[in-house]
Every structure is written in C-alpha cells, then in structure tokens.
Amino acid sequence: MNGNINGFGDDGFSNLELEYIRRHHRHEPGENQCSSALVKHIKAPVHLVWSLVRRFDQPQKYKPFVSRCVVRGNLEIGSLREVDVKSGLPATTSTERLELLDDNEHILSIRIIGGDHRLRNYSSIMSLHPEIIDGRPGTLVIESFVVDVPEGNTKDETCYFVEALIKCNLKSLADVSEGLAVQDRTEPIDQI
C-alpha cells in the first residue's frame, strides 16, 4: 500500500476522492476492528441521490436487503430505526441510530446499536459530492465504515463481507437514482 488514511489504504482512489475521505470519513479503528471506504459514481444529480440517501426512515427505497423500517420519534440526530432484513443474510433485525444528517454537505452517518447479527460497533459515514459524468450532473458517493471483527473471523473476512453488502447497496442506489434521473430528463409528450 502507498499509505494509510484513517485505516484506509489509498490505492485506487483519485486525489479528489482521497481529499473527501480525509475531510469527511474519520474513523479510528481499534485493534480488533476493520475499516474501509468504497466509492461509486452515479449518473444522477446530487439532489436526486441525496433525496434517497437522507431518508433514514426509508432505507428500503434503495437498500435491497431491507424489507421494512420503523423509526421511533422524529427524524433527527439520535433517532432510532428498527430495520427488518430480508432472508438470505445472517440477520433478521438491526437497530440503528442516526448520528449525522447534514443536508448542506450531504453527509449521513449511522451507528448500529443492536440486532441479531454480528456487526458489533458498526458505524458508517456516507458523503455525496457533485461531479460531471459524460457532460451531465453526476454524484460521487463515498461510504466508509468501521466494525468489530467477530470472534472466529479475520479482518479481511469481515471487511470483505461488509464491503460486499455496501457494494450491493451502492449499485442499487445508482440503479434507482439513474432511473429517476432518466425520468427527470424525459420531456413531456405535449412539449415535443
């Protein structure tokens, strides 16, 4: 590896991505924790992607493994959500707390505080940044996490598992966002 940023190797990231990671994705992994960051470029404007991501109360709009979500209280820092996970994963429920929701900087952070799974002390940060993709408004999405390594697993195994889940979520976010962006760009028939 060329270096290390808050536990993230810098291989494969552009300078701009590294700057965003340094600025917004501060995790301090402990000795028995793993941490990583993933990047996704989405062909949809930031405001559209953020409209999905910011819905702490409706992660199932783009997260394919979530079947149901119930939020306790108002949508604010400290709010809790009970997430039901679709079958096929080694979990059925997750209790998550909203740590940060910044509509100006487009940053969402959550922490898992309970549930019947092995993701102990899991915390994630998701940041969205405007960019131009193929001459159109696009969004750079960075999601990072830190989590305990469960007994009987290695750091690599744990990171690989969590990264696979995040990659699925980011692909789904891209698919949903890009579908909505295409609808936004479609001219009504009566205006042609």
mmCIF file of C-alpha atoms in Angstrom:
data_model
loop_
_atom_site.group_PDB
_atom_site.id
_atom_site.type_symbol
_atom_site.label_atom_id
_atom_site.label_comp_id
_atom_site.label_asym_id
_atom_site.label_seq_id
_atom_site.Cartn_x
_atom_site.Cartn_y
_atom_site.Cartn_z
ATOM 1 C CA MET A 1 0.000 0.000 0.000
ATOM 2 C CA ASN A 2 1.107 3.520 -0.731
ATOM 3 C CA GLY A 3 -0.180 4.892 2.525
ATOM 4 C CA ASN A 4 -2.926 4.912 5.070
ATOM 5 C CA ILE A 5 -5.731 7.350 5.733
ATOM 6 C CA ASN A 6 -7.656 6.640 8.938
ATOM 7 C CA GLY A 7 -7.086 2.960 8.338
ATOM 8 C CA PHE A 8 -7.845 3.154 4.599
ATOM 9 C CA GLY A 9 -5.146 2.319 2.107
ATOM 10 C CA ASP A 10 -5.021 4.997 -0.578
ATOM 11 C CA ASP A 11 -4.624 2.597 -3.500
ATOM 12 C CA GLY A 12 -7.257 3.059 -6.173
ATOM 13 C CA PHE A 13 -8.610 6.421 -5.012
ATOM 14 C CA SER A 14 -8.233 9.627 -7.010
ATOM 15 C CA ASN A 15 -6.719 12.675 -5.286
ATOM 16 C CA LEU A 16 -10.174 14.260 -5.017
ATOM 17 C CA GLU A 17 -11.650 11.081 -3.510
ATOM 18 C CA LEU A 18 -8.775 10.927 -1.022
ATOM 19 C CA GLU A 19 -9.419 14.544 -0.046
ATOM 20 C CA TYR A 20 -13.120 13.845 0.589
ATOM 21 C CA ILE A 21 -12.201 10.738 2.612
ATOM 22 C CA ARG A 22 -9.726 12.746 4.724
ATOM 23 C CA ARG A 23 -12.291 15.502 5.260
ATOM 24 C CA HIS A 24 -15.496 13.540 5.938
ATOM 25 C CA HIS A 25 -14.658 9.917 6.757
ATOM 26 C CA ARG A 26 -12.830 9.964 10.051
ATOM 27 C CA HIS A 27 -12.841 6.540 11.647
ATOM 28 C CA GLU A 28 -10.323 5.435 14.212
ATOM 29 C CA PRO A 29 -10.382 1.649 14.089
ATOM 30 C CA GLY A 30 -9.306 -0.181 17.208
ATOM 31 C CA GLU A 31 -7.033 -3.194 17.266
ATOM 32 C CA ASN A 32 -9.834 -5.719 16.696
ATOM 33 C CA GLN A 33 -11.733 -3.649 14.115
ATOM 34 C CA CYS A 34 -11.664 -3.269 10.363
ATOM 35 C CA SER A 35 -12.411 -0.179 8.331
ATOM 36 C CA SER A 36 -12.750 0.604 4.669
ATOM 37 C CA ALA A 37 -14.170 3.113 2.185
ATOM 38 C CA LEU A 38 -15.946 2.482 -1.101
ATOM 39 C CA VAL A 39 -16.654 4.845 -3.972
ATOM 40 C CA LYS A 40 -19.484 4.880 -6.521
ATOM 41 C CA HIS A 41 -20.003 7.306 -9.401
ATOM 42 C CA ILE A 42 -23.702 7.775 -10.140
ATOM 43 C CA LYS A 43 -25.113 9.341 -13.307
ATOM 44 C CA ALA A 44 -27.688 11.428 -11.452
ATOM 45 C CA PRO A 45 -27.502 14.859 -9.820
ATOM 46 C CA VAL A 46 -26.595 15.149 -6.143
ATOM 47 C CA HIS A 47 -30.008 16.496 -5.077
ATOM 48 C CA LEU A 48 -31.723 13.437 -6.531
ATOM 49 C CA VAL A 49 -29.329 10.893 -4.979
ATOM 50 C CA TRP A 50 -29.437 12.745 -1.648
ATOM 51 C CA SER A 51 -33.263 12.628 -1.664
ATOM 52 C CA LEU A 52 -32.928 8.823 -1.365
ATOM 53 C CA VAL A 53 -29.911 8.636 0.964
ATOM 54 C CA ARG A 54 -31.218 11.171 3.502
ATOM 55 C CA ARG A 55 -34.376 9.126 4.139
ATOM 56 C CA PHE A 56 -33.159 7.453 7.326
ATOM 57 C CA ASP A 57 -36.774 6.331 7.738
ATOM 58 C CA GLN A 58 -36.935 4.591 4.337
ATOM 59 C CA PRO A 59 -33.654 2.790 3.567
ATOM 60 C CA GLN A 60 -35.632 0.151 1.650
ATOM 61 C CA LYS A 61 -36.047 2.700 -1.179
ATOM 62 C CA TYR A 62 -32.588 1.667 -2.346
ATOM 63 C CA LYS A 63 -31.188 -0.963 0.042
ATOM 64 C CA PRO A 64 -32.171 -4.345 -1.403
ATOM 65 C CA PHE A 65 -31.681 -6.291 1.852
ATOM 66 C CA VAL A 66 -34.115 -4.144 3.870
ATOM 67 C CA SER A 67 -37.703 -5.359 3.877
ATOM 68 C CA ARG A 68 -39.126 -2.936 6.446
ATOM 69 C CA CYS A 69 -38.101 0.025 8.580
ATOM 70 C CA VAL A 70 -39.812 1.659 11.553
ATOM 71 C CA VAL A 71 -38.449 4.903 13.040
ATOM 72 C CA ARG A 72 -39.074 5.834 16.663
ATOM 73 C CA GLY A 73 -39.606 9.550 17.214
ATOM 74 C CA ASN A 74 -38.869 12.406 14.859
ATOM 75 C CA LEU A 75 -36.268 12.268 12.122
ATOM 76 C CA GLU A 76 -33.377 13.942 13.955
ATOM 77 C CA ILE A 77 -29.912 13.189 15.297
ATOM 78 C CA GLY A 78 -30.280 10.360 17.806
ATOM 79 C CA SER A 79 -33.392 8.906 16.134
ATOM 80 C CA LEU A 80 -33.567 5.116 16.156
ATOM 81 C CA ARG A 81 -34.782 2.838 13.395
ATOM 82 C CA GLU A 82 -35.687 -0.836 13.557
ATOM 83 C CA VAL A 83 -34.769 -2.486 10.276
ATOM 84 C CA ASP A 84 -36.055 -5.877 9.171
ATOM 85 C CA VAL A 85 -33.588 -7.701 6.940
ATOM 86 C CA LYS A 86 -34.695 -9.933 4.064
ATOM 87 C CA SER A 87 -33.991 -13.632 4.362
ATOM 88 C CA GLY A 88 -30.721 -14.954 2.976
ATOM 89 C CA LEU A 89 -28.493 -12.856 5.224
ATOM 90 C CA PRO A 90 -27.169 -13.928 8.622
ATOM 91 C CA ALA A 91 -29.558 -11.484 10.384
ATOM 92 C CA THR A 92 -33.243 -10.627 10.660
ATOM 93 C CA THR A 93 -33.215 -7.290 12.511
ATOM 94 C CA SER A 94 -30.966 -4.308 13.109
ATOM 95 C CA THR A 95 -31.395 -1.325 15.428
ATOM 96 C CA GLU A 96 -29.658 1.775 14.092
ATOM 97 C CA ARG A 97 -29.148 5.325 15.353
ATOM 98 C CA LEU A 98 -28.886 8.425 13.196
ATOM 99 C CA GLU A 99 -25.559 10.049 14.094
ATOM 100 C CA LEU A 100 -25.398 12.818 11.476
ATOM 101 C CA LEU A 101 -27.718 14.170 8.786
ATOM 102 C CA ASP A 102 -26.187 17.199 7.059
ATOM 103 C CA ASP A 103 -28.339 18.479 4.196
ATOM 104 C CA ASN A 104 -25.789 21.159 3.243
ATOM 105 C CA GLU A 105 -22.728 18.902 2.993
ATOM 106 C CA HIS A 106 -24.782 15.804 2.017
ATOM 107 C CA ILE A 107 -23.426 13.577 4.793
ATOM 108 C CA LEU A 108 -25.286 10.771 6.568
ATOM 109 C CA SER A 109 -23.837 8.771 9.434
ATOM 110 C CA ILE A 110 -25.412 5.848 11.254
ATOM 111 C CA ARG A 111 -24.386 3.538 14.067
ATOM 112 C CA ILE A 112 -25.764 0.046 14.643
ATOM 113 C CA ILE A 113 -26.644 -0.313 18.317
ATOM 114 C CA GLY A 114 -28.429 -3.680 18.336
ATOM 115 C CA GLY A 115 -29.998 -6.519 16.413
ATOM 116 C CA ASP A 116 -29.471 -10.212 15.795
ATOM 117 C CA HIS A 117 -26.332 -10.009 13.696
ATOM 118 C CA ARG A 118 -22.575 -9.985 14.142
ATOM 119 C CA LEU A 119 -21.902 -6.358 13.195
ATOM 120 C CA ARG A 120 -20.855 -5.032 16.594
ATOM 121 C CA ASN A 121 -19.797 -1.400 16.983
ATOM 122 C CA TYR A 122 -20.609 -0.773 13.304
ATOM 123 C CA SER A 123 -20.564 2.853 12.250
ATOM 124 C CA SER A 124 -20.789 4.238 8.721
ATOM 125 C CA ILE A 125 -20.461 7.592 7.019
ATOM 126 C CA MET A 126 -21.855 8.326 3.589
ATOM 127 C CA SER A 127 -20.951 11.525 1.747
ATOM 128 C CA LEU A 128 -22.221 12.766 -1.619
ATOM 129 C CA HIS A 129 -20.303 15.147 -3.870
ATOM 130 C CA PRO A 130 -21.353 16.746 -7.169
ATOM 131 C CA GLU A 131 -19.391 15.851 -10.280
ATOM 132 C CA ILE A 132 -19.845 15.854 -14.037
ATOM 133 C CA ILE A 133 -20.209 12.462 -15.733
ATOM 134 C CA ASP A 134 -20.434 12.356 -19.539
ATOM 135 C CA GLY A 135 -21.248 16.073 -19.600
ATOM 136 C CA ARG A 136 -24.188 15.731 -17.193
ATOM 137 C CA PRO A 137 -24.581 16.343 -13.454
ATOM 138 C CA GLY A 138 -23.489 13.290 -11.507
ATOM 139 C CA THR A 139 -22.731 12.282 -7.947
ATOM 140 C CA LEU A 140 -19.655 10.836 -6.321
ATOM 141 C CA VAL A 141 -20.783 8.711 -3.359
ATOM 142 C CA ILE A 142 -18.278 7.622 -0.714
ATOM 143 C CA GLU A 143 -19.304 5.218 2.031
ATOM 144 C CA SER A 144 -16.929 4.246 4.801
ATOM 145 C CA PHE A 145 -17.328 2.082 7.863
ATOM 146 C CA VAL A 146 -15.666 0.697 10.948
ATOM 147 C CA VAL A 147 -16.781 -2.517 12.684
ATOM 148 C CA ASP A 148 -15.561 -5.049 15.215
ATOM 149 C CA VAL A 149 -14.076 -8.242 13.809
ATOM 150 C CA PRO A 150 -16.257 -11.078 15.167
ATOM 151 C CA GLU A 151 -14.589 -13.908 17.030
ATOM 152 C CA GLY A 152 -13.615 -16.642 14.594
ATOM 153 C CA ASN A 153 -13.222 -14.222 11.655
ATOM 154 C CA THR A 154 -10.264 -12.283 10.284
ATOM 155 C CA LYS A 155 -10.156 -8.565 9.493
ATOM 156 C CA ASP A 156 -10.030 -9.414 5.780
ATOM 157 C CA GLU A 157 -13.099 -11.674 6.002
ATOM 158 C CA THR A 158 -15.062 -9.071 7.940
ATOM 159 C CA CYS A 159 -14.130 -6.229 5.588
ATOM 160 C CA TYR A 160 -14.907 -8.372 2.541
ATOM 161 C CA PHE A 161 -18.388 -9.222 3.889
ATOM 162 C CA VAL A 162 -19.284 -5.615 4.793
ATOM 163 C CA GLU A 163 -17.836 -4.263 1.536
ATOM 164 C CA ALA A 164 -19.967 -6.767 -0.421
ATOM 165 C CA LEU A 165 -23.118 -5.514 1.323
ATOM 166 C CA ILE A 166 -22.185 -1.874 0.724
ATOM 167 C CA LYS A 167 -21.371 -2.560 -2.949
ATOM 168 C CA CYS A 168 -24.850 -4.068 -3.394
ATOM 169 C CA ASN A 169 -26.435 -1.056 -1.681
ATOM 170 C CA LEU A 170 -24.408 1.414 -3.788
ATOM 171 C CA LYS A 171 -25.239 -0.412 -7.020
ATOM 172 C CA SER A 172 -28.915 -0.347 -6.099
ATOM 173 C CA LEU A 173 -28.662 3.356 -5.168
ATOM 174 C CA ALA A 174 -27.110 4.016 -8.590
ATOM 175 C CA ASP A 175 -29.806 1.997 -10.398
ATOM 176 C CA VAL A 176 -32.686 3.748 -8.593
ATOM 177 C CA SER A 177 -31.113 7.231 -8.878
ATOM 178 C CA GLU A 178 -30.205 6.842 -12.540
ATOM 179 C CA GLY A 179 -33.720 5.579 -13.284
ATOM 180 C CA LEU A 180 -35.191 8.668 -11.613
ATOM 181 C CA ALA A 181 -32.705 10.914 -13.446
ATOM 182 C CA VAL A 182 -33.795 9.493 -16.810
ATOM 183 C CA GLN A 183 -37.428 10.202 -15.887
ATOM 184 C CA ASP A 184 -36.462 13.776 -14.925
ATOM 185 C CA ARG A 185 -34.776 14.309 -18.303
ATOM 186 C CA THR A 186 -37.714 12.976 -20.303
ATOM 187 C CA GLU A 187 -39.702 15.754 -21.913
ATOM 188 C CA PRO A 188 -43.485 15.561 -21.556
ATOM 189 C CA ILE A 189 -45.085 14.463 -24.865
ATOM 190 C CA ASP A 190 -47.153 17.634 -25.172
ATOM 191 C CA GLN A 191 -43.963 19.761 -25.189
ATOM 192 C CA ILE A 192 -42.298 17.981 -28.115
#
